[in-house]
PDB file of C-alpha atoms and ligand atoms in Angstrom:
ATOM      1  CA  MET X   1      10.114-115.862  -1.647  1.00  0.00           C
ATOM      2  CA  LYS X   2      11.149-113.428  -4.657  1.00  0.00           C
ATOM      3  CA  HIS X   3      13.606-116.258  -5.145  1.00  0.00           C
ATOM      4  CA  ILE X   4      10.711-118.918  -5.843  1.00  0.00           C
ATOM      5  CA  ARG X   5      10.257-119.094  -9.702  1.00  0.00           C
ATOM      6  CA  PRO X   6       6.867-119.953 -10.288  1.00  0.00           C
ATOM      7  CA  LYS X   7       6.663-122.900 -11.690  1.00  0.00           C
ATOM      8  CA  LYS X   8       4.338-123.221 -15.088  1.00  0.00           C
ATOM      9  CA  SER X   9       3.988-127.405 -14.128  1.00  0.00           C
ATOM     10  CA  LEU X  10       2.192-126.784 -10.845  1.00  0.00           C
ATOM     11  CA  GLY X  11      -0.048-123.960 -13.009  1.00  0.00           C
ATOM     12  CA  GLN X  12       0.784-121.450 -10.312  1.00  0.00           C
ATOM     13  CA  ASN X  13      -1.071-118.300 -10.731  1.00  0.00           C
ATOM     14  CA  PHE X  14      -0.875-116.383  -8.084  1.00  0.00           C
ATOM     15  CA  LEU X  15      -3.455-114.155  -7.248  1.00  0.00           C
ATOM     16  CA  LYS X  16      -3.088-110.309  -6.548  1.00  0.00           C
ATOM     17  CA  SER X  17      -6.561-108.966  -6.918  1.00  0.00           C
ATOM     18  CA  HIS X  18      -8.543-107.436  -3.958  1.00  0.00           C
ATOM     19  CA  THR X  19     -11.022-107.245  -6.028  1.00  0.00           C
ATOM     20  CA  ALA X  20     -11.246-110.888  -6.649  1.00  0.00           C
ATOM     21  CA  LEU X  21     -10.757-112.209  -3.192  1.00  0.00           C
ATOM     22  CA  THR X  22     -13.420-110.111  -2.365  1.00  0.00           C
ATOM     23  CA  GLN X  23     -16.255-111.909  -4.679  1.00  0.00           C
ATOM     24  CA  ILE X  24     -14.954-115.286  -4.183  1.00  0.00           C
ATOM     25  CA  ILE X  25     -15.163-114.639   0.038  1.00  0.00           C
ATOM     26  CA  ALA X  26     -18.237-112.811  -0.254  1.00  0.00           C
ATOM     27  CA  ALA X  27     -19.345-116.070  -3.042  1.00  0.00           C
ATOM     28  CA  GLY X  28     -18.587-118.493  -0.096  1.00  0.00           C
ATOM     29  CA  LYS X  29     -20.742-117.657   2.106  1.00  0.00           C
ATOM     30  CA  LEU X  30     -18.577-117.585   5.232  1.00  0.00           C
ATOM     31  CA  ASN X  31     -18.889-117.918   9.356  1.00  0.00           C
ATOM     32  CA  LYS X  32     -17.054-118.882  12.118  1.00  0.00           C
ATOM     33  CA  LYS X  33     -18.570-121.748  12.109  1.00  0.00           C
ATOM     34  CA  ASP X  34     -17.343-122.949   8.834  1.00  0.00           C
ATOM     35  CA  VAL X  35     -14.484-125.752   7.257  1.00  0.00           C
ATOM     36  CA  VAL X  36     -13.267-124.590   4.154  1.00  0.00           C
ATOM     37  CA  LEU X  37     -10.890-126.769   2.395  1.00  0.00           C
ATOM     38  CA  GLU X  38      -8.801-125.096  -0.152  1.00  0.00           C
ATOM     39  CA  ILE X  39      -6.619-126.470  -2.737  1.00  0.00           C
ATOM     40  CA  GLY X  40      -2.972-125.024  -3.599  1.00  0.00           C
ATOM     41  CA  PRO X  41      -2.991-122.095  -1.976  1.00  0.00           C
ATOM     42  CA  GLY X  42       0.065-120.357  -3.090  1.00  0.00           C
ATOM     43  CA  LYS X  43       1.889-117.921  -1.257  1.00  0.00           C
ATOM     44  CA  GLY X  44      -1.206-117.647   0.178  1.00  0.00           C
ATOM     45  CA  ALA X  45      -3.282-114.536  -1.028  1.00  0.00           C
ATOM     46  CA  LEU X  46      -6.390-115.990  -0.540  1.00  0.00           C
ATOM     47  CA  THR X  47      -6.211-118.430   2.935  1.00  0.00           C
ATOM     48  CA  GLU X  48      -5.630-115.382   4.263  1.00  0.00           C
ATOM     49  CA  LYS X  49      -8.832-114.081   3.426  1.00  0.00           C
ATOM     50  CA  LEU X  50     -10.337-117.608   4.609  1.00  0.00           C
ATOM     51  CA  LEU X  51      -8.674-117.631   7.791  1.00  0.00           C
ATOM     52  CA  GLU X  52     -10.184-114.041   8.569  1.00  0.00           C
ATOM     53  CA  HIS X  53     -13.668-114.929   7.834  1.00  0.00           C
ATOM     54  CA  ALA X  54     -13.660-118.876   8.552  1.00  0.00           C
ATOM     55  CA  GLY X  55     -13.478-121.040  11.687  1.00  0.00           C
ATOM     56  CA  THR X  56     -11.378-123.208  10.542  1.00  0.00           C
ATOM     57  CA  VAL X  57      -9.164-123.673   6.870  1.00  0.00           C
ATOM     58  CA  ILE X  58      -7.699-126.669   5.980  1.00  0.00           C
ATOM     59  CA  ALA X  59      -4.957-126.776   2.259  1.00  0.00           C
ATOM     60  CA  ILE X  60      -3.504-128.552   0.659  1.00  0.00           C
ATOM     61  CA  GLU X  61       0.318-127.809  -1.591  1.00  0.00           C
ATOM     62  CA  LYS X  62       1.752-130.424  -3.701  1.00  0.00           C
ATOM     63  CA  ASP X  63       4.932-127.919  -3.795  1.00  0.00           C
ATOM     64  CA  THR X  64       6.972-128.313  -1.060  1.00  0.00           C
ATOM     65  CA  ASN X  65       9.281-124.653  -1.827  1.00  0.00           C
ATOM     66  CA  LEU X  66       5.950-123.251  -0.595  1.00  0.00           C
ATOM     67  CA  PHE X  67       4.820-125.565   1.591  1.00  0.00           C
ATOM     68  CA  VAL X  68       7.418-124.248   3.370  1.00  0.00           C
ATOM     69  CA  TYR X  69       6.610-120.808   2.919  1.00  0.00           C
ATOM     70  CA  LEU X  70       3.180-121.242   3.812  1.00  0.00           C
ATOM     71  CA  SER X  71       4.468-122.829   7.781  1.00  0.00           C
ATOM     72  CA  GLU X  72       5.896-119.946   8.989  1.00  0.00           C
ATOM     73  CA  LYS X  73       3.577-117.255   7.304  1.00  0.00           C
ATOM     74  CA  PHE X  74       0.787-119.411   8.778  1.00  0.00           C
ATOM     75  CA  SER X  75       2.654-120.684  11.763  1.00  0.00           C
ATOM     76  CA  ASP X  76       0.442-118.739  14.417  1.00  0.00           C
ATOM     77  CA  GLU X  77      -2.876-119.576  13.417  1.00  0.00           C
ATOM     78  CA  ILE X  78      -1.586-123.648  12.499  1.00  0.00           C
ATOM     79  CA  GLN X  79      -0.117-123.752  16.159  1.00  0.00           C
ATOM     80  CA  GLU X  80      -3.781-122.412  17.262  1.00  0.00           C
ATOM     81  CA  GLY X  81      -5.012-125.260  15.239  1.00  0.00           C
ATOM     82  CA  THR X  82      -7.724-122.639  13.184  1.00  0.00           C
ATOM     83  CA  PHE X  83      -5.222-123.561  10.350  1.00  0.00           C
ATOM     84  CA  ILE X  84      -4.474-127.229   8.773  1.00  0.00           C
ATOM     85  CA  LEU X  85      -1.158-127.563   5.983  1.00  0.00           C
ATOM     86  CA  LEU X  86      -1.001-130.791   4.349  1.00  0.00           C
ATOM     87  CA  ASN X  87       2.246-130.968   2.267  1.00  0.00           C
ATOM     88  CA  ASP X  88       0.405-133.252  -0.467  1.00  0.00           C
ATOM     89  CA  ASP X  89      -1.026-133.870  -3.946  1.00  0.00           C
ATOM     90  CA  ILE X  90      -4.937-132.847  -4.395  1.00  0.00           C
ATOM     91  CA  LEU X  91      -6.004-135.763  -6.494  1.00  0.00           C
ATOM     92  CA  ASP X  92      -4.615-138.238  -3.502  1.00  0.00           C
ATOM     93  CA  PHE X  93      -6.449-136.275  -0.916  1.00  0.00           C
ATOM     94  CA  SER X  94      -8.515-138.300   1.153  1.00  0.00           C
ATOM     95  CA  PHE X  95      -9.822-137.179   4.943  1.00  0.00           C
ATOM     96  CA  SER X  96      -9.178-140.483   6.454  1.00  0.00           C
ATOM     97  CA  ASN X  97      -5.290-140.688   5.407  1.00  0.00           C
ATOM     98  CA  TYR X  98      -4.691-137.644   8.036  1.00  0.00           C
ATOM     99  CA  LYS X  99      -7.427-139.268  10.277  1.00  0.00           C
ATOM    100  CA  ILE X 100      -9.509-135.696   9.993  1.00  0.00           C
ATOM    101  CA  ARG X 101     -12.750-135.882  11.075  1.00  0.00           C
ATOM    102  CA  GLU X 102     -15.051-135.470   7.953  1.00  0.00           C
ATOM    103  CA  THR X 103     -17.261-132.646   8.674  1.00  0.00           C
ATOM    104  CA  LYS X 104     -19.884-130.203   6.360  1.00  0.00           C
ATOM    105  CA  TYR X 105     -17.383-128.064   4.676  1.00  0.00           C
ATOM    106  CA  LYS X 106     -17.262-125.290   1.598  1.00  0.00           C
ATOM    107  CA  LEU X 107     -14.339-125.896  -1.398  1.00  0.00           C
ATOM    108  CA  ILE X 108     -13.031-122.943  -2.002  1.00  0.00           C
ATOM    109  CA  ALA X 109      -9.843-122.545  -3.960  1.00  0.00           C
ATOM    110  CA  ASN X 110      -8.039-120.711  -6.313  1.00  0.00           C
ATOM    111  CA  ILE X 111      -7.133-124.435  -8.583  1.00  0.00           C
ATOM    112  CA  PRO X 112      -4.645-125.430 -10.832  1.00  0.00           C
ATOM    113  CA  TYR X 113      -6.125-124.981 -14.188  1.00  0.00           C
ATOM    114  CA  ASN X 114      -4.367-128.238 -15.655  1.00  0.00           C
ATOM    115  CA  ILE X 115      -6.321-130.015 -12.790  1.00  0.00           C
ATOM    116  CA  THR X 116      -9.685-128.508 -13.316  1.00  0.00           C
ATOM    117  CA  GLY X 117     -12.352-131.556 -15.023  1.00  0.00           C
ATOM    118  CA  ALA X 118     -10.201-133.719 -11.975  1.00  0.00           C
ATOM    119  CA  ILE X 119     -10.676-131.658  -8.981  1.00  0.00           C
ATOM    120  CA  LEU X 120     -14.592-131.166  -9.786  1.00  0.00           C
ATOM    121  CA  ARG X 121     -14.759-135.316 -10.909  1.00  0.00           C
ATOM    122  CA  LYS X 122     -13.462-135.936  -8.238  1.00  0.00           C
ATOM    123  CA  PHE X 123     -15.100-133.370  -5.558  1.00  0.00           C
ATOM    124  CA  LEU X 124     -18.605-133.966  -6.954  1.00  0.00           C
ATOM    125  CA  SER X 125     -18.637-137.647  -6.637  1.00  0.00           C
ATOM    126  CA  LEU X 126     -16.813-137.767  -3.366  1.00  0.00           C
ATOM    127  CA  GLU X 127     -18.550-140.092  -0.672  1.00  0.00           C
ATOM    128  CA  THR X 128     -18.791-136.437   1.392  1.00  0.00           C
ATOM    129  CA  GLN X 129     -18.851-134.075  -0.701  1.00  0.00           C
ATOM    130  CA  PRO X 130     -18.461-130.578  -0.056  1.00  0.00           C
ATOM    131  CA  GLU X 131     -21.585-128.329   0.863  1.00  0.00           C
ATOM    132  CA  LYS X 132     -20.662-125.719  -1.859  1.00  0.00           C
ATOM    133  CA  MET X 133     -17.463-124.954  -4.515  1.00  0.00           C
ATOM    134  CA  VAL X 134     -16.281-121.739  -5.396  1.00  0.00           C
ATOM    135  CA  LEU X 135     -13.859-122.020  -7.271  1.00  0.00           C
ATOM    136  CA  LEU X 136     -11.187-119.803  -9.964  1.00  0.00           C
ATOM    137  CA  VAL X 137     -11.292-121.287 -13.083  1.00  0.00           C
ATOM    138  CA  GLN X 138     -10.059-120.549 -16.978  1.00  0.00           C
ATOM    139  CA  LYS X 139     -13.044-118.277 -18.168  1.00  0.00           C
ATOM    140  CA  GLU X 140     -13.854-120.540 -21.272  1.00  0.00           C
ATOM    141  CA  VAL X 141     -14.237-123.560 -18.703  1.00  0.00           C
ATOM    142  CA  ALA X 142     -16.562-121.074 -16.092  1.00  0.00           C
ATOM    143  CA  GLU X 143     -19.080-120.574 -19.472  1.00  0.00           C
ATOM    144  CA  ARG X 144     -18.975-124.258 -20.649  1.00  0.00           C
ATOM    145  CA  ILE X 145     -20.402-124.919 -17.037  1.00  0.00           C
ATOM    146  CA  VAL X 146     -23.154-122.756 -16.727  1.00  0.00           C
ATOM    147  CA  ALA X 147     -23.939-123.098 -20.301  1.00  0.00           C
ATOM    148  CA  ARG X 148     -23.669-119.047 -21.650  1.00  0.00           C
ATOM    149  CA  ASP X 149     -24.311-120.145 -25.103  1.00  0.00           C
ATOM    150  CA  ARG X 150     -27.100-122.688 -24.104  1.00  0.00           C
ATOM    151  CA  LYS X 151     -25.625-125.533 -25.226  1.00  0.00           C
ATOM    152  CA  GLU X 152     -25.158-128.315 -22.806  1.00  0.00           C
ATOM    153  CA  SER X 153     -21.818-130.077 -22.751  1.00  0.00           C
ATOM    154  CA  ILE X 154     -21.205-133.758 -20.671  1.00  0.00           C
ATOM    155  CA  LEU X 155     -19.058-130.837 -18.176  1.00  0.00           C
ATOM    156  CA  SER X 156     -21.994-128.958 -17.627  1.00  0.00           C
ATOM    157  CA  ILE X 157     -24.557-131.406 -17.058  1.00  0.00           C
ATOM    158  CA  SER X 158     -21.736-133.594 -14.804  1.00  0.00           C
ATOM    159  CA  VAL X 159     -22.065-129.852 -12.690  1.00  0.00           C
ATOM    160  CA  LYS X 160     -26.254-129.594 -13.034  1.00  0.00           C
ATOM    161  CA  ALA X 161     -26.631-133.864 -11.928  1.00  0.00           C
ATOM    162  CA  TYR X 162     -24.675-132.528  -8.752  1.00  0.00           C
ATOM    163  CA  GLY X 163     -25.439-129.072  -7.155  1.00  0.00           C
ATOM    164  CA  THR X 164     -26.051-125.644  -9.426  1.00  0.00           C
ATOM    165  CA  PRO X 165     -24.031-123.185 -10.619  1.00  0.00           C
ATOM    166  CA  LYS X 166     -23.340-119.974 -11.402  1.00  0.00           C
ATOM    167  CA  TYR X 167     -20.890-117.324 -13.020  1.00  0.00           C
ATOM    168  CA  ILE X 168     -19.730-114.832 -10.133  1.00  0.00           C
ATOM    169  CA  ALA X 169     -17.401-113.092 -12.348  1.00  0.00           C
ATOM    170  CA  LYS X 170     -15.036-112.060 -14.818  1.00  0.00           C
ATOM    171  CA  VAL X 171     -10.747-112.352 -13.387  1.00  0.00           C
ATOM    172  CA  PRO X 172      -9.147-110.309 -16.382  1.00  0.00           C
ATOM    173  CA  ALA X 173      -5.266-112.130 -16.558  1.00  0.00           C
ATOM    174  CA  ARG X 174      -3.675-108.736 -15.624  1.00  0.00           C
ATOM    175  CA  TYR X 175      -4.960-109.736 -11.983  1.00  0.00           C
ATOM    176  CA  PHE X 176      -2.357-112.989 -11.986  1.00  0.00           C
ATOM    177  CA  SER X 177       1.544-112.589 -10.988  1.00  0.00           C
ATOM    178  CA  PRO X 178       2.657-114.126 -13.467  1.00  0.00           C
ATOM    179  CA  ALA X 179      -0.284-113.486 -15.814  1.00  0.00           C
ATOM    180  CA  PRO X 180      -1.431-116.256 -17.481  1.00  0.00           C
ATOM    181  CA  LYS X 181      -2.777-116.587 -20.788  1.00  0.00           C
ATOM    182  CA  VAL X 182      -6.205-116.649 -20.905  1.00  0.00           C
ATOM    183  CA  ASP X 183      -8.637-114.573 -18.191  1.00  0.00           C
ATOM    184  CA  SER X 184     -10.477-116.420 -15.275  1.00  0.00           C
ATOM    185  CA  ALA X 185     -13.577-116.884 -14.055  1.00  0.00           C
ATOM    186  CA  ILE X 186     -15.585-117.291 -10.158  1.00  0.00           C
ATOM    187  CA  ILE X 187     -17.895-119.888 -10.311  1.00  0.00           C
ATOM    188  CA  SER X 188     -19.442-121.128  -7.152  1.00  0.00           C
ATOM    189  CA  ILE X 189     -21.760-124.595  -7.444  1.00  0.00           C
ATOM    190  CA  GLU X 190     -23.914-124.670  -4.473  1.00  0.00           C
ATOM    191  CA  ASN X 191     -26.488-126.995  -3.124  1.00  0.00           C
ATOM    192  CA  ILE X 192     -24.144-129.798  -3.763  1.00  0.00           C
ATOM    193  CA  SER X 193     -25.538-133.450  -3.062  1.00  0.00           C
ATOM    194  CA  LYS X 194     -26.048-136.928  -4.910  1.00  0.00           C
ATOM    195  CA  ALA X 195     -30.048-136.527  -4.402  1.00  0.00           C
ATOM    196  CA  HIS X 196     -30.837-137.420  -7.971  1.00  0.00           C
ATOM    197  CA  PHE X 197     -28.639-140.962  -7.371  1.00  0.00           C
ATOM    198  CA  ALA X 198     -30.931-143.358  -5.485  1.00  0.00           C
ATOM    199  CA  SER X 199     -27.546-145.742  -5.438  1.00  0.00           C
ATOM    200  CA  ILE X 200     -24.042-146.123  -6.717  1.00  0.00           C
ATOM    201  CA  LYS X 201     -24.904-148.112  -9.731  1.00  0.00           C
ATOM    202  CA  GLU X 202     -27.403-145.649 -10.607  1.00  0.00           C
ATOM    203  CA  GLU X 203     -25.007-142.296 -10.536  1.00  0.00           C
ATOM    204  CA  SER X 204     -22.584-144.767 -12.797  1.00  0.00           C
ATOM    205  CA  HIS X 205     -25.132-145.574 -15.412  1.00  0.00           C
ATOM    206  CA  PHE X 206     -26.289-141.917 -15.496  1.00  0.00           C
ATOM    207  CA  PHE X 207     -22.409-140.501 -16.082  1.00  0.00           C
ATOM    208  CA  GLU X 208     -22.398-143.987 -18.650  1.00  0.00           C
ATOM    209  CA  LEU X 209     -25.728-142.740 -21.023  1.00  0.00           C
ATOM    210  CA  LEU X 210     -24.684-139.278 -21.298  1.00  0.00           C
ATOM    211  CA  ARG X 211     -20.885-140.616 -22.571  1.00  0.00           C
ATOM    212  CA  ALA X 212     -22.708-142.384 -24.945  1.00  0.00           C
ATOM    213  CA  GLY X 213     -24.556-139.731 -25.982  1.00  0.00           C
ATOM    214  CA  PHE X 214     -21.835-137.345 -26.503  1.00  0.00           C
ATOM    215  CA  ALA X 215     -19.804-139.040 -27.901  1.00  0.00           C
ATOM    216  CA  HIS X 216     -20.733-137.664 -31.632  1.00  0.00           C
ATOM    217  CA  LYS X 217     -21.944-134.668 -30.713  1.00  0.00           C
ATOM    218  CA  ARG X 218     -22.874-133.494 -34.452  1.00  0.00           C
ATOM    219  CA  LYS X 219     -24.661-136.239 -34.706  1.00  0.00           C
ATOM    220  CA  LEU X 220     -28.301-136.938 -33.185  1.00  0.00           C
ATOM    221  CA  LEU X 221     -28.802-138.191 -30.261  1.00  0.00           C
ATOM    222  CA  THR X 222     -30.657-141.288 -31.371  1.00  0.00           C
ATOM    223  CA  SER X 223     -27.714-142.359 -33.394  1.00  0.00           C
ATOM    224  CA  ASN X 224     -25.452-141.659 -30.664  1.00  0.00           C
ATOM    225  CA  LEU X 225     -27.297-144.164 -29.410  1.00  0.00           C
ATOM    226  CA  SER X 226     -28.909-147.191 -31.132  1.00  0.00           C
ATOM    227  CA  HIS X 227     -26.149-149.009 -29.838  1.00  0.00           C
ATOM    228  CA  LEU X 228     -28.341-149.085 -26.669  1.00  0.00           C
ATOM    229  CA  GLY X 229     -30.500-151.603 -29.426  1.00  0.00           C
ATOM    230  CA  ILE X 230     -34.016-150.793 -28.034  1.00  0.00           C
ATOM    231  CA  ASN X 231     -36.574-147.927 -29.622  1.00  0.00           C
ATOM    232  CA  THR X 232     -34.700-145.228 -28.372  1.00  0.00           C
ATOM    233  CA  LYS X 233     -37.196-143.346 -30.223  1.00  0.00           C
ATOM    234  CA  THR X 234     -40.228-143.995 -27.948  1.00  0.00           C
ATOM    235  CA  VAL X 235     -38.311-143.478 -25.231  1.00  0.00           C
ATOM    236  CA  LEU X 236     -37.261-139.984 -26.353  1.00  0.00           C
ATOM    237  CA  ILE X 237     -41.061-139.166 -26.641  1.00  0.00           C
ATOM    238  CA  GLU X 238     -41.961-140.303 -23.565  1.00  0.00           C
ATOM    239  CA  CYS X 239     -38.621-138.441 -21.897  1.00  0.00           C
ATOM    240  CA  SER X 240     -40.669-135.055 -23.821  1.00  0.00           C
ATOM    241  CA  ILE X 241     -37.146-135.224 -25.831  1.00  0.00           C
ATOM    242  CA  SER X 242     -37.566-134.144 -30.134  1.00  0.00           C
ATOM    243  CA  THR X 243     -35.955-136.787 -32.221  1.00  0.00           C
ATOM    244  CA  GLN X 244     -34.192-135.105 -33.671  1.00  0.00           C
ATOM    245  CA  ALA X 245     -32.648-133.045 -31.174  1.00  0.00           C
ATOM    246  CA  ARG X 246     -28.582-133.622 -30.469  1.00  0.00           C
ATOM    247  CA  ALA X 247     -26.858-133.917 -27.040  1.00  0.00           C
ATOM    248  CA  GLU X 248     -26.051-130.757 -26.428  1.00  0.00           C
ATOM    249  CA  ASN X 249     -30.179-129.193 -26.752  1.00  0.00           C
ATOM    250  CA  LEU X 250     -30.589-131.786 -23.673  1.00  0.00           C
ATOM    251  CA  THR X 251     -31.498-130.412 -19.985  1.00  0.00           C
ATOM    252  CA  LEU X 252     -30.603-132.374 -16.901  1.00  0.00           C
ATOM    253  CA  LYS X 253     -33.767-133.048 -16.145  1.00  0.00           C
ATOM    254  CA  HIS X 254     -34.004-135.112 -20.083  1.00  0.00           C
ATOM    255  CA  TRP X 255     -30.767-136.938 -18.320  1.00  0.00           C
ATOM    256  CA  ILE X 256     -32.122-138.077 -15.641  1.00  0.00           C
ATOM    257  CA  CYS X 257     -35.687-139.485 -17.961  1.00  0.00           C
ATOM    258  CA  LEU X 258     -33.239-141.308 -19.803  1.00  0.00           C
ATOM    259  CA  SER X 259     -31.105-143.254 -17.699  1.00  0.00           C
ATOM    260  CA  LYS X 260     -33.931-144.239 -15.970  1.00  0.00           C
ATOM    261  CA  LYS X 261     -35.978-145.778 -18.942  1.00  0.00           C
ATOM    262  CA  LEU X 262     -33.101-147.428 -21.292  1.00  0.00           C
TER     263      LEU X 262
HETATM  264  N1  SAH A 301      -4.242-120.384  -4.483  1.00  0.00           N
HETATM  265  C1  SAH A 301      -3.347-119.394  -4.443  1.00  0.00           C
HETATM  266  C2  SAH A 301      -2.141-119.907  -5.902  1.00  0.00           C
HETATM  267  C3  SAH A 301      -3.172-120.135  -6.660  1.00  0.00           C
HETATM  268  S1  SAH A 301      -1.714-121.304  -8.393  1.00  0.00           S
HETATM  269  C4  SAH A 301      -3.334-118.248  -5.275  1.00  0.00           C
HETATM  270  O1  SAH A 301      -4.513-117.410  -5.271  1.00  0.00           O
HETATM  271  O2  SAH A 301      -2.353-117.398  -5.019  1.00  0.00           O
HETATM  272  C5  SAH A 301      -2.062-122.567  -8.187  1.00  0.00           C
HETATM  273  C6  SAH A 301      -1.504-123.845  -6.877  1.00  0.00           C
HETATM  274  O3  SAH A 301      -1.836-125.475  -6.659  1.00  0.00           O
HETATM  275  C7  SAH A 301       0.034-123.421  -6.538  1.00  0.00           C
HETATM  276  O4  SAH A 301       0.268-123.278  -5.061  1.00  0.00           O
HETATM  277  C8  SAH A 301       0.470-124.953  -7.236  1.00  0.00           C
HETATM  278  O5  SAH A 301       1.729-125.254  -6.847  1.00  0.00           O
HETATM  279  C9  SAH A 301      -0.903-125.855  -6.178  1.00  0.00           C
HETATM  280  N2  SAH A 301      -0.980-127.643  -6.820  1.00  0.00           N
HETATM  281  C10 SAH A 301      -0.660-127.653  -8.159  1.00  0.00           C
HETATM  282  N3  SAH A 301      -1.077-128.492  -8.709  1.00  0.00           N
HETATM  283  C11 SAH A 301      -1.791-129.156  -7.433  1.00  0.00           C
HETATM  284  C12 SAH A 301      -2.226-130.388  -6.852  1.00  0.00           C
HETATM  285  N4  SAH A 301      -2.280-131.750  -7.633  1.00  0.00           N
HETATM  286  N5  SAH A 301      -2.279-130.618  -5.910  1.00  0.00           N
HETATM  287  C13 SAH A 301      -1.849-129.437  -4.366  1.00  0.00           C
HETATM  288  N6  SAH A 301      -2.075-128.246  -5.421  1.00  0.00           N
HETATM  289  C14 SAH A 301      -1.393-128.253  -6.050  1.00  0.00           C
END
């Protein structure tokens, strides 16, 4: 395995911290009935812990060399049927492609950072959403998701529209091999559902409005939404939003209210 060079293009930064692994497992609140979906198992550091604590682990690894390595490393678990290892791109993955019965599952992974946004979008908006996620992401992205500076963003509101994000812990860059340029952090997203949306139409309307509201971040919301052609100011007042507000000042509740009225 020493001879397989980490591929930068695939975001390969392997976790080597026992502390971080323990924190991820604890945040997952795993039991032996759980099905876990892992993205990018790499050399299997997290996979090993997941197999210890969960019932079944399904892992999707894009790198064929790593896939072959993992097939050998976990051959017993694969035979037992507690580990399902797939050589695929997570962004193309669907349960039905593999005839895997869709069940309740938790998404737990140290993901390739270059596709963080795509992974969040895919799994939050999926028909069969995970019941919870525990992800290792860039620290700055983790902070943006929970709006640590109290400024909301498209990212934070998009996540909150489906679940409750929580910042778990910082993971310093030196805990990875090779060390990435920036620090990372573990986040969890609990209570995942589509309860805020009565239909797909409502869901897509919500995101259209959100994108419009954030189109020019420094502008007032009234100006970003003025193209909607109705009296936006009145609607803002009805939703208890200041007419001087910028998109970053609005909570999820505000956006939900706006999307019902605009
Ligand atoms: N989970 C491991 C490795 C994390 S590095 C650990 O914590 O040590 C990110 C992993 O995601 C690598 O194994 C990389 O090959 C894999 N990967 C990158 N892009 C992927 C994609 N689109 N689909 C599935 N796996 C991917």
